[in-house]
């Protein structure tokens, strides 16, 4: 459970660095690990288990870090951490980046390089946080690795996987697929509930037809919305269609119609509509990583992507709010461990070894 940003109880606004002269002591890796651990695990108790350090040692490391930086990073109330200050929110992504890059540097010299060719499919109708950065970093420490990325709708990724033109693919499905058994080679990254969203509160009974803002045909969200409206006996038309999630969010924000989005994709200016507004329930959506090709190379590369997907939260329907603590980054060491080790792959479409 990641921490959220809170205002200072003393001033009513987030803490800022003090104007006084800064401490000249260097920031240590242990201090960075302590802060990142508390922020990502949601408190000192969980961080102590993750870092294998006592809570008092973690507390002391963070207080020293705050002294060096000249500002508070954590908001504490009655002995408990309740969130990050604004300064903590700004500092956290840089701290995460230092730890990730250190782990990657260590892995680069400790493990054999990944070498070979990988064909990867990623959904352009779902924002996969920092996947480009994760792939770029992995390529940086594996000079013999070549990754060819195809960005398209989840339905097309599934077809490309089935035809052997992709080695790995990230895609999404909705009920009844969510309730079904996992597919061969599937790693569930996240399960979220879908929501009807619009710019303002809308009563479905006041609409002759529901103006839908949707992705193109083949999108799981679109299919789920049409099925739900059909069962409810409500007519609809396509007011705006785009394969780009930014365009979809923008069209909803502009008031062009009603969209269907998971909680993590809902913008701050969107209004969630529900049964009280006359809109039917929607099924959950599952974001999955499918490893179709066999071999250590593909499994290790899948570990990189899965580590990156930690920003989506645990794979259950309770993870409805994305972490606000800084930029989306893989946990330090997770992606780096995956980036090292493996064997050469095959060309997509040829029989596995």
mmCIF file of C-alpha atoms in Angstrom:
data_model
loop_
_atom_site.group_PDB
_atom_site.id
_atom_site.type_symbol
_atom_site.label_atom_id
_atom_site.label_comp_id
_atom_site.label_asym_id
_atom_site.label_seq_id
_atom_site.Cartn_x
_atom_site.Cartn_y
_atom_site.Cartn_z
ATOM 1 C CA UNK A 1 0.000 0.000 0.000
ATOM 2 C CA UNK A 2 1.748 3.148 -1.173
ATOM 3 C CA UNK A 3 1.558 6.321 0.856
ATOM 4 C CA UNK A 4 -0.307 9.391 -0.311
ATOM 5 C CA UNK A 5 0.696 13.033 -0.123
ATOM 6 C CA UNK A 6 -0.722 14.963 2.821
ATOM 7 C CA UNK A 7 -0.538 18.556 4.001
ATOM 8 C CA UNK A 8 1.493 19.502 7.018
ATOM 9 C CA UNK A 9 -0.560 19.582 10.213
ATOM 10 C CA UNK A 10 1.398 22.604 11.384
ATOM 11 C CA UNK A 11 1.005 24.911 8.406
ATOM 12 C CA UNK A 12 -1.921 23.381 6.537
ATOM 13 C CA UNK A 13 0.257 22.956 3.443
ATOM 14 C CA UNK A 14 2.980 20.470 2.372
ATOM 15 C CA UNK A 15 6.427 20.955 3.860
ATOM 16 C CA UNK A 16 9.094 22.740 1.828
ATOM 17 C CA UNK A 17 12.899 22.616 2.231
ATOM 18 C CA UNK A 18 14.122 24.947 4.936
ATOM 19 C CA UNK A 19 16.029 28.039 3.861
ATOM 20 C CA UNK A 20 18.773 27.381 6.431
ATOM 21 C CA UNK A 21 22.186 26.030 5.440
ATOM 22 C CA UNK A 22 22.014 22.388 4.380
ATOM 23 C CA UNK A 23 23.770 19.528 6.137
ATOM 24 C CA UNK A 24 26.998 18.654 4.303
ATOM 25 C CA UNK A 25 26.836 14.938 5.147
ATOM 26 C CA UNK A 26 26.360 12.667 2.103
ATOM 27 C CA UNK A 27 23.091 10.838 1.522
ATOM 28 C CA UNK A 28 23.591 7.079 1.915
ATOM 29 C CA UNK A 29 22.001 4.197 0.059
ATOM 30 C CA UNK A 30 20.598 2.850 3.322
ATOM 31 C CA UNK A 31 18.747 6.117 3.840
ATOM 32 C CA UNK A 32 17.296 5.934 0.333
ATOM 33 C CA UNK A 33 16.276 2.307 0.829
ATOM 34 C CA UNK A 34 14.552 3.227 4.086
ATOM 35 C CA UNK A 35 12.497 5.993 2.505
ATOM 36 C CA UNK A 36 11.574 3.964 -0.585
ATOM 37 C CA UNK A 37 10.684 0.973 1.568
ATOM 38 C CA UNK A 38 8.343 2.972 3.807
ATOM 39 C CA UNK A 39 6.736 4.740 0.845
ATOM 40 C CA UNK A 40 6.168 1.599 -1.219
ATOM 41 C CA UNK A 41 5.158 -0.693 1.644
ATOM 42 C CA UNK A 42 2.935 1.860 3.371
ATOM 43 C CA UNK A 43 4.643 2.090 6.758
ATOM 44 C CA UNK A 44 7.560 1.175 8.991
ATOM 45 C CA UNK A 45 6.333 -2.272 9.993
ATOM 46 C CA UNK A 46 6.070 -3.640 6.454
ATOM 47 C CA UNK A 47 9.260 -1.879 5.394
ATOM 48 C CA UNK A 48 11.157 -3.499 8.257
ATOM 49 C CA UNK A 49 10.127 -6.928 6.991
ATOM 50 C CA UNK A 50 11.073 -6.086 3.419
ATOM 51 C CA UNK A 51 14.420 -4.518 4.307
ATOM 52 C CA UNK A 52 15.237 -6.912 7.178
ATOM 53 C CA UNK A 53 15.958 -3.980 9.476
ATOM 54 C CA UNK A 54 14.378 -2.924 12.737
ATOM 55 C CA UNK A 55 11.731 -0.204 12.691
ATOM 56 C CA UNK A 56 13.913 1.989 14.895
ATOM 57 C CA UNK A 57 16.833 1.682 12.457
ATOM 58 C CA UNK A 58 14.597 2.655 9.542
ATOM 59 C CA UNK A 59 13.195 5.580 11.504
ATOM 60 C CA UNK A 60 16.697 6.795 12.340
ATOM 61 C CA UNK A 61 17.804 6.535 8.686
ATOM 62 C CA UNK A 62 14.866 8.601 7.462
ATOM 63 C CA UNK A 63 15.320 11.253 10.167
ATOM 64 C CA UNK A 64 18.994 11.605 9.177
ATOM 65 C CA UNK A 65 17.946 11.922 5.538
ATOM 66 C CA UNK A 66 15.445 14.632 6.453
ATOM 67 C CA UNK A 67 18.128 16.478 8.416
ATOM 68 C CA UNK A 68 20.506 16.353 5.450
ATOM 69 C CA UNK A 69 17.866 17.565 2.994
ATOM 70 C CA UNK A 70 16.547 20.190 5.377
ATOM 71 C CA UNK A 71 12.891 19.211 5.055
ATOM 72 C CA UNK A 72 10.391 16.625 6.181
ATOM 73 C CA UNK A 73 9.686 13.779 3.781
ATOM 74 C CA UNK A 74 7.090 11.897 5.823
ATOM 75 C CA UNK A 75 4.073 13.235 7.655
ATOM 76 C CA UNK A 76 3.811 11.649 11.098
ATOM 77 C CA UNK A 77 0.823 11.783 13.427
ATOM 78 C CA UNK A 78 0.741 10.200 16.859
ATOM 79 C CA UNK A 79 3.778 8.114 16.036
ATOM 80 C CA UNK A 80 2.417 6.794 12.744
ATOM 81 C CA UNK A 81 3.276 7.660 9.161
ATOM 82 C CA UNK A 82 0.166 8.935 7.370
ATOM 83 C CA UNK A 83 1.688 10.017 4.073
ATOM 84 C CA UNK A 84 4.376 11.813 2.143
ATOM 85 C CA UNK A 85 4.883 15.549 2.288
ATOM 86 C CA UNK A 86 5.104 17.427 -0.998
ATOM 87 C CA UNK A 87 8.897 17.384 -0.633
ATOM 88 C CA UNK A 88 8.771 13.624 -0.106
ATOM 89 C CA UNK A 89 6.674 13.215 -3.218
ATOM 90 C CA UNK A 90 9.226 15.152 -5.252
ATOM 91 C CA UNK A 91 12.213 13.330 -3.788
ATOM 92 C CA UNK A 92 10.885 9.758 -4.004
ATOM 93 C CA UNK A 93 11.153 9.209 -7.800
ATOM 94 C CA UNK A 94 14.809 10.246 -7.763
ATOM 95 C CA UNK A 95 15.523 7.943 -4.817
ATOM 96 C CA UNK A 96 13.808 5.051 -6.603
ATOM 97 C CA UNK A 97 15.784 5.763 -9.749
ATOM 98 C CA UNK A 98 19.117 5.683 -7.896
ATOM 99 C CA UNK A 99 18.322 2.300 -6.342
ATOM 100 C CA UNK A 100 17.038 0.805 -9.577
ATOM 101 C CA UNK A 101 20.074 1.905 -11.537
ATOM 102 C CA UNK A 102 22.430 0.637 -8.832
ATOM 103 C CA UNK A 103 20.772 -2.778 -8.918
ATOM 104 C CA UNK A 104 20.957 -2.827 -12.699
ATOM 105 C CA UNK A 105 24.663 -1.925 -12.620
ATOM 106 C CA UNK A 106 25.375 -4.770 -10.186
ATOM 107 C CA UNK A 107 23.353 -7.237 -12.251
ATOM 108 C CA UNK A 108 25.100 -6.156 -15.435
ATOM 109 C CA UNK A 109 28.439 -7.491 -14.185
ATOM 110 C CA UNK A 110 27.192 -10.407 -12.069
ATOM 111 C CA UNK A 111 24.942 -12.174 -14.563
ATOM 112 C CA UNK A 112 25.269 -13.264 -18.187
ATOM 113 C CA UNK A 113 23.719 -10.940 -20.705
ATOM 114 C CA UNK A 114 20.392 -11.616 -22.341
ATOM 115 C CA UNK A 115 20.950 -12.204 -26.032
ATOM 116 C CA UNK A 116 18.497 -12.858 -28.800
ATOM 117 C CA UNK A 117 15.385 -11.512 -30.474
ATOM 118 C CA UNK A 118 12.056 -10.850 -28.738
ATOM 119 C CA UNK A 119 8.788 -9.774 -30.361
ATOM 120 C CA UNK A 120 6.581 -8.018 -27.806
ATOM 121 C CA UNK A 121 3.016 -6.759 -28.078
ATOM 122 C CA UNK A 122 1.771 -3.954 -25.832
ATOM 123 C CA UNK A 123 -1.757 -2.495 -25.741
ATOM 124 C CA UNK A 124 -2.138 1.032 -27.064
ATOM 125 C CA UNK A 125 -5.557 1.188 -25.409
ATOM 126 C CA UNK A 126 -4.123 0.737 -21.907
ATOM 127 C CA UNK A 127 -1.358 2.782 -20.297
ATOM 128 C CA UNK A 128 1.311 0.374 -19.068
ATOM 129 C CA UNK A 129 3.329 2.524 -16.693
ATOM 130 C CA UNK A 130 7.031 2.979 -17.493
ATOM 131 C CA UNK A 131 7.198 -0.056 -19.785
ATOM 132 C CA UNK A 132 9.258 1.959 -22.266
ATOM 133 C CA UNK A 133 11.754 2.923 -19.572
ATOM 134 C CA UNK A 134 12.014 -0.657 -18.319
ATOM 135 C CA UNK A 135 12.725 -1.998 -21.798
ATOM 136 C CA UNK A 136 15.226 0.781 -22.494
ATOM 137 C CA UNK A 137 17.135 0.083 -19.276
ATOM 138 C CA UNK A 138 17.139 -3.652 -19.992
ATOM 139 C CA UNK A 139 18.517 -3.050 -23.483
ATOM 140 C CA UNK A 140 21.162 -0.778 -22.022
ATOM 141 C CA UNK A 141 22.718 -3.612 -20.009
ATOM 142 C CA UNK A 142 22.065 -6.364 -22.576
ATOM 143 C CA UNK A 143 23.787 -5.305 -25.786
ATOM 144 C CA UNK A 144 22.981 -8.567 -27.532
ATOM 145 C CA UNK A 145 19.249 -8.244 -26.965
ATOM 146 C CA UNK A 146 16.878 -6.955 -29.639
ATOM 147 C CA UNK A 147 13.245 -6.189 -28.826
ATOM 148 C CA UNK A 148 10.672 -5.443 -31.515
ATOM 149 C CA UNK A 149 7.530 -3.852 -30.057
ATOM 150 C CA UNK A 150 4.087 -3.798 -31.642
ATOM 151 C CA UNK A 151 1.527 -1.478 -30.066
ATOM 152 C CA UNK A 152 -2.059 -2.291 -30.970
ATOM 153 C CA UNK A 153 -5.432 -3.331 -29.527
ATOM 154 C CA UNK A 154 -5.537 -6.228 -27.079
ATOM 155 C CA UNK A 155 -7.662 -8.285 -29.475
ATOM 156 C CA UNK A 156 -4.998 -8.015 -32.192
ATOM 157 C CA UNK A 157 -2.223 -8.850 -29.712
ATOM 158 C CA UNK A 158 -4.101 -12.054 -28.881
ATOM 159 C CA UNK A 159 -4.297 -12.973 -32.574
ATOM 160 C CA UNK A 160 -0.597 -12.236 -33.086
ATOM 161 C CA UNK A 161 0.281 -14.426 -30.103
ATOM 162 C CA UNK A 162 -1.869 -17.267 -31.422
ATOM 163 C CA UNK A 163 -0.229 -17.043 -34.854
ATOM 164 C CA UNK A 164 3.276 -17.124 -33.382
ATOM 165 C CA UNK A 165 4.184 -13.629 -34.566
ATOM 166 C CA UNK A 166 4.724 -12.443 -30.977
ATOM 167 C CA UNK A 167 6.783 -14.064 -28.238
ATOM 168 C CA UNK A 168 5.161 -12.105 -25.407
ATOM 169 C CA UNK A 169 2.132 -9.873 -25.186
ATOM 170 C CA UNK A 170 0.369 -7.674 -22.656
ATOM 171 C CA UNK A 171 -3.383 -7.633 -23.115
ATOM 172 C CA UNK A 172 -6.647 -7.211 -21.260
ATOM 173 C CA UNK A 173 -9.789 -9.301 -21.012
ATOM 174 C CA UNK A 174 -13.128 -8.945 -19.250
ATOM 175 C CA UNK A 175 -15.731 -11.371 -17.869
ATOM 176 C CA UNK A 176 -16.406 -14.165 -18.516
ATOM 177 C CA UNK A 177 -12.714 -14.540 -19.372
ATOM 178 C CA UNK A 178 -11.671 -13.095 -16.000
ATOM 179 C CA UNK A 179 -13.491 -15.838 -14.127
ATOM 180 C CA UNK A 180 -12.046 -18.546 -16.358
ATOM 181 C CA UNK A 181 -8.836 -20.450 -15.778
ATOM 182 C CA UNK A 182 -5.628 -18.717 -16.674
ATOM 183 C CA UNK A 183 -4.270 -19.121 -20.171
ATOM 184 C CA UNK A 184 -1.020 -21.057 -20.752
ATOM 185 C CA UNK A 185 1.918 -18.810 -19.963
ATOM 186 C CA UNK A 186 -0.307 -16.119 -18.425
ATOM 187 C CA UNK A 187 0.839 -13.857 -15.607
ATOM 188 C CA UNK A 188 -1.945 -11.703 -14.183
ATOM 189 C CA UNK A 189 -0.619 -8.197 -13.632
ATOM 190 C CA UNK A 190 -3.753 -6.534 -12.293
ATOM 191 C CA UNK A 191 -7.518 -6.878 -11.985
ATOM 192 C CA UNK A 192 -9.655 -3.739 -11.859
ATOM 193 C CA UNK A 193 -13.321 -2.831 -11.912
ATOM 194 C CA UNK A 194 -14.603 -0.903 -14.933
ATOM 195 C CA UNK A 195 -16.591 2.310 -14.448
ATOM 196 C CA UNK A 196 -18.852 4.553 -16.485
ATOM 197 C CA UNK A 197 -17.339 8.052 -16.506
ATOM 198 C CA UNK A 198 -18.303 11.442 -17.909
ATOM 199 C CA UNK A 199 -17.506 15.123 -17.471
ATOM 200 C CA UNK A 200 -20.557 15.707 -15.280
ATOM 201 C CA UNK A 201 -23.345 13.799 -13.587
ATOM 202 C CA UNK A 202 -25.691 12.277 -16.185
ATOM 203 C CA UNK A 203 -28.961 10.382 -15.723
ATOM 204 C CA UNK A 204 -29.255 7.536 -18.209
ATOM 205 C CA UNK A 205 -33.056 7.905 -18.222
ATOM 206 C CA UNK A 206 -32.662 11.426 -19.615
ATOM 207 C CA UNK A 207 -30.820 10.107 -22.691
ATOM 208 C CA UNK A 208 -32.572 8.678 -25.722
ATOM 209 C CA UNK A 209 -29.246 7.067 -26.612
ATOM 210 C CA UNK A 210 -26.075 6.911 -24.554
ATOM 211 C CA UNK A 211 -23.219 8.728 -26.373
ATOM 212 C CA UNK A 212 -20.240 6.438 -25.968
ATOM 213 C CA UNK A 213 -16.566 7.411 -25.988
ATOM 214 C CA UNK A 214 -14.858 4.131 -26.794
ATOM 215 C CA UNK A 215 -11.884 2.364 -28.294
ATOM 216 C CA UNK A 216 -12.237 0.676 -31.721
ATOM 217 C CA UNK A 217 -13.953 -2.646 -32.324
ATOM 218 C CA UNK A 218 -12.196 -5.480 -30.535
ATOM 219 C CA UNK A 219 -11.639 -3.523 -27.321
ATOM 220 C CA UNK A 220 -12.721 -5.406 -24.199
ATOM 221 C CA UNK A 221 -14.093 -2.219 -22.590
ATOM 222 C CA UNK A 222 -16.244 -1.480 -25.605
ATOM 223 C CA UNK A 223 -17.632 -5.011 -25.721
ATOM 224 C CA UNK A 224 -18.391 -4.971 -22.000
ATOM 225 C CA UNK A 225 -20.229 -1.629 -22.287
ATOM 226 C CA UNK A 226 -22.371 -2.719 -25.238
ATOM 227 C CA UNK A 227 -23.254 -6.004 -23.543
ATOM 228 C CA UNK A 228 -24.217 -4.238 -20.293
ATOM 229 C CA UNK A 229 -26.336 -1.618 -22.067
ATOM 230 C CA UNK A 230 -27.988 -4.309 -24.185
ATOM 231 C CA UNK A 231 -29.001 -6.298 -21.124
ATOM 232 C CA UNK A 232 -30.376 -3.117 -19.566
ATOM 233 C CA UNK A 233 -32.348 -2.302 -22.707
ATOM 234 C CA UNK A 234 -30.579 1.002 -23.312
ATOM 235 C CA UNK A 235 -29.669 2.259 -26.784
ATOM 236 C CA UNK A 236 -26.261 3.766 -27.512
ATOM 237 C CA UNK A 237 -24.184 5.251 -30.310
ATOM 238 C CA UNK A 238 -20.490 5.909 -30.807
ATOM 239 C CA UNK A 239 -19.914 9.598 -30.178
ATOM 240 C CA UNK A 240 -16.104 9.316 -30.250
ATOM 241 C CA UNK A 241 -13.832 6.417 -31.217
ATOM 242 C CA UNK A 242 -10.042 6.386 -30.774
ATOM 243 C CA UNK A 243 -7.312 3.824 -30.182
ATOM 244 C CA UNK A 244 -5.379 6.272 -27.981
ATOM 245 C CA UNK A 245 -6.151 6.351 -24.268
ATOM 246 C CA UNK A 246 -5.116 10.012 -24.017
ATOM 247 C CA UNK A 247 -7.658 10.894 -26.701
ATOM 248 C CA UNK A 248 -10.336 8.888 -24.934
ATOM 249 C CA UNK A 249 -9.675 10.666 -21.644
ATOM 250 C CA UNK A 250 -9.645 14.033 -23.382
ATOM 251 C CA UNK A 251 -12.941 13.392 -25.156
ATOM 252 C CA UNK A 252 -14.582 12.436 -21.865
ATOM 253 C CA UNK A 253 -13.167 15.553 -20.192
ATOM 254 C CA UNK A 254 -14.534 17.672 -23.054
ATOM 255 C CA UNK A 255 -18.028 16.305 -22.504
ATOM 256 C CA UNK A 256 -18.294 14.421 -25.791
ATOM 257 C CA UNK A 257 -19.856 11.393 -24.168
ATOM 258 C CA UNK A 258 -19.704 8.616 -21.591
ATOM 259 C CA UNK A 259 -16.566 6.499 -21.389
ATOM 260 C CA UNK A 260 -15.706 3.131 -19.875
ATOM 261 C CA UNK A 261 -12.453 3.114 -17.916
ATOM 262 C CA UNK A 262 -10.742 1.249 -15.066
ATOM 263 C CA UNK A 263 -10.145 3.203 -11.884
ATOM 264 C CA UNK A 264 -6.454 3.797 -12.673
ATOM 265 C CA UNK A 265 -7.323 5.572 -15.950
ATOM 266 C CA UNK A 266 -9.974 7.933 -14.548
ATOM 267 C CA UNK A 267 -8.845 11.566 -14.712
ATOM 268 C CA UNK A 268 -9.363 14.018 -11.819
ATOM 269 C CA UNK A 269 -12.052 15.905 -13.763
ATOM 270 C CA UNK A 270 -14.056 12.767 -14.561
ATOM 271 C CA UNK A 271 -17.294 11.902 -12.741
ATOM 272 C CA UNK A 272 -18.004 8.228 -12.037
ATOM 273 C CA UNK A 273 -21.551 7.139 -12.907
ATOM 274 C CA UNK A 274 -23.315 4.199 -11.323
ATOM 275 C CA UNK A 275 -26.575 2.447 -10.610
ATOM 276 C CA UNK A 276 -28.049 5.579 -9.036
ATOM 277 C CA UNK A 277 -27.597 7.291 -12.403
ATOM 278 C CA UNK A 278 -29.211 4.415 -14.279
ATOM 279 C CA UNK A 279 -26.036 2.815 -15.614
ATOM 280 C CA UNK A 280 -25.664 -0.977 -15.364
ATOM 281 C CA UNK A 281 -22.827 -2.770 -13.603
ATOM 282 C CA UNK A 282 -19.690 -3.514 -15.600
ATOM 283 C CA UNK A 283 -17.421 -6.571 -15.276
ATOM 284 C CA UNK A 284 -13.855 -6.467 -13.971
ATOM 285 C CA UNK A 285 -10.968 -6.276 -16.408
ATOM 286 C CA UNK A 286 -7.802 -8.330 -16.205
ATOM 287 C CA UNK A 287 -4.447 -7.068 -17.472
ATOM 288 C CA UNK A 288 -2.227 -10.034 -18.263
ATOM 289 C CA UNK A 289 1.201 -10.825 -19.599
ATOM 290 C CA UNK A 290 1.237 -13.845 -21.916
ATOM 291 C CA UNK A 291 4.519 -15.663 -22.487
ATOM 292 C CA UNK A 292 3.895 -17.682 -25.653
ATOM 293 C CA UNK A 293 7.446 -18.666 -26.652
ATOM 294 C CA UNK A 294 9.466 -21.165 -24.665
ATOM 295 C CA UNK A 295 12.935 -20.545 -23.305
ATOM 296 C CA UNK A 296 14.845 -18.842 -20.506
ATOM 297 C CA UNK A 297 15.244 -15.643 -22.515
ATOM 298 C CA UNK A 298 11.507 -15.043 -22.701
ATOM 299 C CA UNK A 299 10.888 -15.977 -19.073
ATOM 300 C CA UNK A 300 13.621 -13.616 -17.857
ATOM 301 C CA UNK A 301 12.344 -10.792 -20.038
ATOM 302 C CA UNK A 302 8.831 -11.438 -18.726
ATOM 303 C CA UNK A 303 10.255 -10.960 -15.227
ATOM 304 C CA UNK A 304 11.368 -7.474 -16.286
ATOM 305 C CA UNK A 305 7.882 -6.573 -17.479
ATOM 306 C CA UNK A 306 6.217 -8.109 -14.442
ATOM 307 C CA UNK A 307 8.477 -6.129 -12.110
ATOM 308 C CA UNK A 308 7.535 -2.961 -13.988
ATOM 309 C CA UNK A 309 3.874 -3.825 -13.603
ATOM 310 C CA UNK A 310 4.212 -3.664 -9.789
ATOM 311 C CA UNK A 311 3.075 -0.047 -10.146
ATOM 312 C CA UNK A 312 -0.371 -1.357 -10.985
ATOM 313 C CA UNK A 313 -0.689 -2.840 -7.523
ATOM 314 C CA UNK A 314 -1.476 -6.413 -6.467
ATOM 315 C CA UNK A 315 -3.401 -8.690 -8.798
ATOM 316 C CA UNK A 316 -6.779 -8.442 -7.110
ATOM 317 C CA UNK A 317 -9.880 -6.301 -7.372
ATOM 318 C CA UNK A 318 -8.978 -4.261 -4.292
ATOM 319 C CA UNK A 319 -6.211 -2.425 -6.141
ATOM 320 C CA UNK A 320 -8.337 0.349 -7.569
ATOM 321 C CA UNK A 321 -6.142 3.370 -6.956
ATOM 322 C CA UNK A 322 -2.671 3.714 -8.502
ATOM 323 C CA UNK A 323 0.164 4.670 -6.140
ATOM 324 C CA UNK A 324 0.728 8.417 -5.923
ATOM 325 C CA UNK A 325 4.219 8.191 -4.512
ATOM 326 C CA UNK A 326 6.295 9.510 -7.372
ATOM 327 C CA UNK A 327 6.754 8.232 -10.873
ATOM 328 C CA UNK A 328 5.948 4.701 -11.880
ATOM 329 C CA UNK A 329 9.106 2.707 -11.320
ATOM 330 C CA UNK A 330 9.941 -0.966 -10.858
ATOM 331 C CA UNK A 331 10.919 -1.986 -7.359
ATOM 332 C CA UNK A 332 14.696 -1.624 -6.896
ATOM 333 C CA UNK A 333 16.426 -4.860 -7.814
ATOM 334 C CA UNK A 334 13.403 -6.642 -9.287
ATOM 335 C CA UNK A 335 13.858 -5.522 -12.860
ATOM 336 C CA UNK A 336 17.608 -5.607 -12.550
ATOM 337 C CA UNK A 337 17.620 -9.230 -11.426
ATOM 338 C CA UNK A 338 15.473 -10.112 -14.386
ATOM 339 C CA UNK A 339 17.691 -8.219 -16.820
ATOM 340 C CA UNK A 340 20.612 -10.510 -16.180
ATOM 341 C CA UNK A 341 20.861 -14.133 -17.228
ATOM 342 C CA UNK A 342 19.259 -16.041 -20.051
ATOM 343 C CA UNK A 343 19.889 -17.644 -23.386
ATOM 344 C CA UNK A 344 19.446 -16.636 -26.961
ATOM 345 C CA UNK A 345 15.902 -16.708 -28.275
ATOM 346 C CA UNK A 346 14.413 -17.814 -31.572
ATOM 347 C CA UNK A 347 12.792 -15.939 -34.385
ATOM 348 C CA UNK A 348 9.007 -15.576 -33.803
ATOM 349 C CA UNK A 349 6.997 -18.005 -35.847
ATOM 350 C CA UNK A 350 9.554 -20.827 -35.763
ATOM 351 C CA UNK A 351 8.915 -23.952 -33.658
ATOM 352 C CA UNK A 352 10.142 -23.693 -30.075
ATOM 353 C CA UNK A 353 13.177 -25.699 -29.131
#
